[in-house]
Tab-separated table of C-alpha atoms in Angstrom:
chain	number	residue	atom	x	y	z
A	8	MET	CA	139.089	0.894	0.456
A	9	ASN	CA	136.857	1.946	-2.024
A	10	CYS	CA	133.587	0.340	-3.298
A	11	ARG	CA	133.692	-1.419	-6.609
A	12	GLN	CA	131.670	-0.021	-9.462
A	13	GLY	CA	128.682	-1.128	-9.961
A	14	CYS	CA	129.054	-4.278	-7.490
A	15	ALA	CA	125.062	-2.949	-5.061
A	16	ALA	CA	125.458	-5.561	-2.909
A	17	CYS	CA	124.963	-3.107	-0.226
A	18	CYS	CA	122.264	-1.366	-1.837
A	19	ILE	CA	120.619	-4.457	-2.751
A	20	ALA	CA	121.273	-7.603	-0.037
A	21	PRO	CA	120.538	-5.408	3.638
A	22	SER	CA	116.678	-3.930	4.804
A	23	ILE	CA	116.530	-0.613	5.681
A	24	SER	CA	114.596	0.361	7.877
A	25	SER	CA	114.157	4.137	7.992
A	26	PRO	CA	112.350	5.781	4.269
A	27	ILE	CA	114.173	6.249	1.449
A	28	VAL	CA	112.791	8.857	-1.280
A	29	GLY	CA	110.813	6.383	-3.026
A	30	MET	CA	110.556	3.948	-0.393
A	31	PRO	CA	108.993	5.421	2.542
A	32	GLN	CA	108.617	2.033	4.156
A	33	GLY	CA	112.453	1.062	3.988
A	34	LYS	CA	113.369	-1.671	1.783
A	35	PRO	CA	113.398	-5.045	2.769
A	36	ALA	CA	116.127	-7.700	2.167
A	37	GLY	CA	117.458	-8.654	-0.836
A	38	VAL	CA	114.894	-5.695	-3.074
A	39	PRO	CA	117.300	-3.441	-5.076
A	40	CYS	CA	116.960	0.352	-3.622
A	41	VAL	CA	114.307	2.153	-6.374
A	42	GLN	CA	117.530	4.584	-5.489
A	43	LEU	CA	119.608	2.387	-7.064
A	44	ASP	CA	120.738	3.423	-11.503
A	45	GLU	CA	120.798	0.831	-14.028
A	46	ARG	CA	125.015	1.344	-13.856
A	47	GLY	CA	124.739	0.008	-10.772
A	48	LEU	CA	125.558	3.199	-8.320
A	49	CYS	CA	123.019	5.508	-6.063
A	50	ARG	CA	121.185	8.426	-7.211
A	51	LEU	CA	121.254	9.290	-3.980
A	52	PHE	CA	124.918	9.141	-2.951
A	53	GLY	CA	126.274	12.470	-1.112
A	54	GLU	CA	123.000	13.625	-1.230
A	55	SER	CA	121.637	14.553	2.120
A	56	SER	CA	118.454	12.428	1.717
A	57	ARG	CA	120.630	9.309	1.788
A	58	PRO	CA	119.706	7.116	5.011
A	59	ALA	CA	122.399	7.131	7.525
A	60	VAL	CA	122.661	4.046	7.675
A	61	CYS	CA	123.277	4.375	4.131
A	62	SER	CA	125.823	6.647	4.494
A	63	GLY	CA	127.642	5.417	7.513
A	64	LEU	CA	128.270	1.838	5.720
A	65	GLN	CA	132.235	2.137	5.174
A	66	PRO	CA	133.212	-0.476	2.249
A	67	SER	CA	136.393	-3.094	4.281
A	68	PHE	CA	137.082	-6.121	2.806
A	69	GLU	CA	135.801	-7.956	4.999
A	70	MET	CA	132.022	-7.046	3.867
A	71	CYS	CA	133.240	-6.288	-0.194
A	72	GLY	CA	135.458	-9.314	-0.775
A	73	GLU	CA	136.831	-9.712	-4.423
A	74	THR	CA	134.182	-9.643	-6.155
A	75	ARG	CA	129.866	-8.471	-5.464
A	76	GLY	CA	129.206	-12.350	-5.007
A	77	GLN	CA	131.333	-12.603	-1.664
A	78	ALA	CA	130.133	-9.043	-0.887
A	79	MET	CA	126.317	-10.249	-1.643
A	80	ALA	CA	126.627	-13.595	0.707
A	81	PHE	CA	128.306	-11.600	3.271
A	82	LEU	CA	125.835	-8.712	3.495
A	83	GLN	CA	123.233	-11.370	3.457
A	84	ARG	CA	124.766	-13.891	6.691
A	85	LEU	CA	124.631	-10.229	8.458
A	86	GLU	CA	121.536	-9.647	7.507
A	87	ILE	CA	120.611	-13.164	9.506
A	88	ASP	CA	122.839	-12.730	12.336
A	89	THR	CA	120.977	-9.349	13.516
A	90	GLN	CA	117.534	-10.503	12.826
A	91	PRO	CA	115.412	-9.947	16.305
A	92	SER	CA	114.915	-13.573	17.558
């Protein structure tokens, strides 16, 4: 499956604990990554400076659904379900 152009749900919904260029402490859940451009595309896509968690995330119908809203809902639920107790 290919990403929906400009969806960016995976660049907004989840938290990222590893450093990102421009976000040395990582990224909180629900906050757009600073590397997300105005078209909803990652400026670091394909670059070695892109965090491993980002490059390892692969789109799937389960995660992305049919709309950006479905993708956001899935990823927000995943974020909640994987929070440490």
